[in-house]
Coordinates of C-alpha atoms in Angstrom, one line a residue:
Chain A
X227 CA 0.0 0.0 0.0
X228 CA 1.4 3.4 -1.0
X229 CA -0.3 5.3 1.8
X230 CA 0.1 9.0 1.0
X231 CA 2.0 10.3 -2.0
X232 CA 3.0 13.9 -2.7
X233 CA 4.3 15.6 -5.8
X234 CA 6.6 17.1 -6.6
X235 CA 9.3 16.1 -4.2
X236 CA 10.9 19.6 -4.5
X237 CA 10.4 22.7 -6.5
X238 CA 12.0 26.1 -7.0
X239 CA 9.4 28.7 -7.9
X240 CA 9.7 32.3 -9.0
X241 CA 7.8 34.8 -6.8
X242 CA 4.4 35.7 -8.3
X243 CA 4.0 32.3 -10.1
X244 CA 1.2 29.9 -9.2
X245 CA 1.7 26.3 -8.2
X246 CA -0.3 23.3 -7.1
X247 CA 1.1 20.7 -4.7
X248 CA -0.5 17.3 -5.2
X249 CA -1.5 14.9 -2.5
X250 CA -3.2 11.5 -3.0
X251 CA -4.0 8.8 -0.4
X252 CA -5.2 5.2 -1.0
X253 CA -6.3 4.4 2.6
X254 CA -9.9 5.7 2.1
X255 CA -9.4 8.1 4.9
X256 CA -12.1 10.7 5.4
X257 CA -9.9 13.5 6.7
X258 CA -7.0 15.2 5.1
X259 CA -4.7 18.0 6.1
X260 CA -2.0 20.3 4.8
X261 CA 0.8 21.5 7.1
X262 CA 3.9 23.6 6.6
X263 CA 7.1 22.9 8.6
X264 CA 9.6 25.7 9.2
X265 CA 12.8 25.5 11.1
X266 CA 12.3 26.2 14.8
X267 CA 8.5 26.0 14.5
X268 CA 6.0 23.3 15.0
X269 CA 3.9 22.0 12.2
X270 CA 1.3 24.6 11.3
X271 CA -2.0 23.7 9.8
X272 CA -2.8 25.4 6.5
X273 CA -6.1 23.9 5.5
X274 CA -8.0 20.7 6.3
X275 CA -10.9 18.6 5.0
X276 CA -13.0 16.5 7.2
X277 CA -14.7 14.7 4.3
X278 CA -14.9 14.9 0.5
X279 CA -16.7 18.1 -0.5
X280 CA -15.8 20.1 2.6
X281 CA -12.7 22.2 3.5
X282 CA -11.7 24.4 6.4
X283 CA -9.1 27.0 7.3
X284 CA -6.3 26.2 9.7
X285 CA -3.9 28.4 11.5
X286 CA -2.1 29.9 8.5
X287 CA -4.5 29.8 5.4
X288 CA -3.6 33.1 3.8
X289 CA -2.2 32.7 0.3
X290 CA -3.3 29.1 0.0
X291 CA -6.4 27.4 -1.3
X292 CA -7.5 23.7 -1.4
X293 CA -10.2 21.6 -2.9
X294 CA -11.6 18.1 -2.1
X295 CA -13.5 16.8 -5.1
X296 CA -13.1 13.2 -4.0
X297 CA -11.8 11.1 -1.1
X298 CA -8.4 10.4 -2.4
X299 CA -7.0 13.8 -3.6
X300 CA -6.4 17.0 -1.7
X301 CA -4.4 19.5 -3.8
X302 CA -2.9 22.7 -2.3
X303 CA -2.7 25.8 -4.6
X304 CA -0.5 28.8 -4.2
X305 CA -2.1 31.5 -6.4
X306 CA 0.8 33.9 -6.4
X307 CA 3.8 32.6 -4.5
X308 CA 5.9 34.8 -2.1
X309 CA 9.3 34.1 -0.6
X310 CA 7.7 33.6 2.9
X311 CA 6.0 30.5 1.5
X312 CA 9.4 28.8 1.2
X313 CA 8.9 25.8 3.5
X314 CA 8.4 22.0 3.6
X315 CA 4.8 21.1 3.0
X316 CA 3.3 17.9 4.4
X317 CA 0.0 16.3 3.5
X318 CA -1.6 14.1 6.1
X319 CA -4.7 12.0 6.5
X320 CA -6.7 10.3 9.2
X321 CA -9.5 7.8 9.2
X322 CA -11.9 10.4 10.7
X323 CA -11.6 13.8 12.3
X324 CA -13.8 13.8 15.3
X325 CA -12.4 11.1 17.4
X326 CA -9.7 11.8 20.0
X327 CA -7.8 8.6 18.9
X328 CA -7.6 9.7 15.2
X329 CA -4.0 9.2 14.2
X330 CA -2.6 11.3 11.3
X331 CA -0.4 9.7 8.7
X332 CA 2.0 11.9 6.7
X333 CA 3.1 12.0 3.1
X334 CA 6.9 12.3 2.3
X335 CA 6.6 16.1 1.9
X336 CA 7.3 18.7 -0.8
X337 CA 10.2 21.1 -0.3
X338 CA 9.3 24.4 -1.9
X339 CA 11.7 27.3 -2.4
X340 CA 10.2 30.7 -3.6
X341 CA 12.8 33.1 -5.0
Chain B
X292 CA -2.9 31.2 23.3
X293 CA -2.0 27.6 22.8
X294 CA 1.5 26.5 23.5
X295 CA 3.5 23.3 23.4
X296 CA 7.1 23.4 24.9
X297 CA 9.8 20.9 24.3
X298 CA 13.6 21.2 24.6
X299 CA 15.2 22.1 21.3
X300 CA 18.0 19.5 21.5
X301 CA 19.2 16.7 23.6
X302 CA 22.3 14.4 23.5
X303 CA 22.5 10.9 24.8
X304 CA 24.7 7.9 24.6
X305 CA 24.1 4.6 22.7
X306 CA 22.6 2.0 25.0
X307 CA 21.4 4.6 27.6
X308 CA 18.0 5.9 28.5
X309 CA 16.7 9.4 27.6
X310 CA 13.5 11.3 28.7
X311 CA 12.1 14.0 26.4
X312 CA 9.6 16.3 28.2
X313 CA 6.7 18.2 26.8
X314 CA 4.5 20.7 28.6
X315 CA 1.4 22.1 27.1
X316 CA -1.3 24.8 27.5
X317 CA -4.2 24.3 25.1
X318 CA -7.8 25.2 24.8
X319 CA -9.2 21.8 25.7
X320 CA -7.5 18.4 25.7
X321 CA -8.4 15.4 23.6
X322 CA -5.2 13.4 23.6
X323 CA -1.5 13.8 23.2
X324 CA 0.6 12.3 20.5
X325 CA 4.3 11.6 20.0
X326 CA 5.8 11.4 16.5
X327 CA 9.3 10.6 15.3
X328 CA 10.8 12.5 12.4
X329 CA 14.2 11.6 10.8
X330 CA 15.9 14.4 9.0
X331 CA 14.4 15.0 5.6
X332 CA 11.5 12.5 6.2
X333 CA 7.9 12.6 7.2
X334 CA 6.8 12.4 10.9
X335 CA 5.7 8.9 11.9
X336 CA 3.4 8.0 14.7
X337 CA 4.9 6.7 18.0
X338 CA 2.4 6.9 20.8
X339 CA -0.9 8.3 22.0
X340 CA -2.0 9.1 25.6
X341 CA -5.4 10.4 26.6
X342 CA -5.6 9.1 30.2
X343 CA -3.0 9.8 33.0
X344 CA -0.3 7.2 33.3
X345 CA 2.3 5.3 31.3
X346 CA 1.9 3.6 28.0
X347 CA 4.6 1.2 27.1
X348 CA 5.5 0.1 23.6
X349 CA 8.7 -1.9 23.4
X350 CA 11.7 0.4 23.9
X351 CA 9.5 3.5 23.9
X352 CA 7.1 4.6 26.7
X353 CA 5.0 7.7 27.0
X354 CA 3.6 9.3 30.2
X355 CA 0.8 11.8 30.7
X356 CA -0.3 14.0 33.6
X357 CA -3.3 16.0 32.5
X358 CA -3.5 18.0 35.8
X359 CA 0.1 19.2 35.2
X360 CA -0.2 19.6 31.4
X361 CA 2.9 17.4 31.1
X362 CA 4.0 14.4 29.1
X363 CA 7.3 12.7 28.5
X364 CA 8.7 10.2 26.0
X365 CA 11.1 7.6 27.4
X366 CA 13.5 5.9 25.1
X367 CA 15.4 2.9 26.5
X368 CA 18.4 1.0 25.1
X369 CA 19.2 3.8 22.7
X370 CA 20.3 2.9 19.2
X371 CA 22.0 5.1 16.6
X372 CA 18.9 4.9 14.5
X373 CA 17.0 6.7 17.3
X374 CA 18.8 9.9 16.2
X375 CA 15.8 12.0 15.0
X376 CA 13.5 14.8 16.1
X377 CA 10.6 13.9 18.4
X378 CA 7.4 15.9 18.0
X379 CA 4.8 16.4 20.8
X380 CA 1.3 17.3 19.6
X381 CA -1.9 17.9 21.6
X382 CA -5.5 17.5 20.2
X383 CA -7.4 20.6 21.3
X384 CA -11.1 21.2 21.9
X385 CA -11.7 21.6 18.1
X386 CA -10.0 18.2 17.5
X387 CA -7.1 20.0 15.7
X388 CA -3.5 19.0 16.5
X389 CA -1.3 21.7 18.1
X390 CA 2.4 20.8 17.5
X391 CA 5.5 21.5 19.5
X392 CA 8.7 22.6 17.6
X393 CA 10.2 19.2 18.2
X394 CA 13.3 17.9 20.1
X395 CA 16.3 16.9 18.1
X396 CA 17.9 13.9 19.8
X397 CA 21.5 13.2 19.0
X398 CA 22.9 9.8 19.9
X399 CA 26.6 9.4 20.4
X400 CA 28.5 6.1 20.4

């Protein structure tokens, strides 16, 4: 089982350009999440989706958008990239979102550099 | 505000025992998680505590005291492959995970 895949693995992007980070899971999990990880900071939630067709804003949603057309895919789009969006982006999923025991499983990450 | 505190870095010797502490202040509590993250890789789940006490899983144990807002991860019989960052996360009243910055554990031979 692949679990969660992310693409691309890494990317260098010019400021002002748009980009979509892809995330696909094959575990039939209902909930999916996008985090960014920056040196010295904890993982910060960008957007989440509790089930297909619904999305919500996390702690740092500005400059990012998401969609959840089906269970498996949860793409993250940067409409006009800025250097402060340079980070490592992790996609995660969990079976549900409303149970205290829900464990999140992470994809391998996308390293994005905005110049 | 919500806050998770962990030491930034710890060093231990192969074969020894190390305890990584985590203190938290969050709006509500619905469980505490520990994850391991090797450099350049994704976080992987280690343990979960929701009730006070010790949960043991092989060489790794995790302890929780909800009244003190405190947890620790105990790693025994340290191996070189345990060199990694260890992330503490608390599920808040909205069922979102609040993450600490992680503790980088360096194992020396």
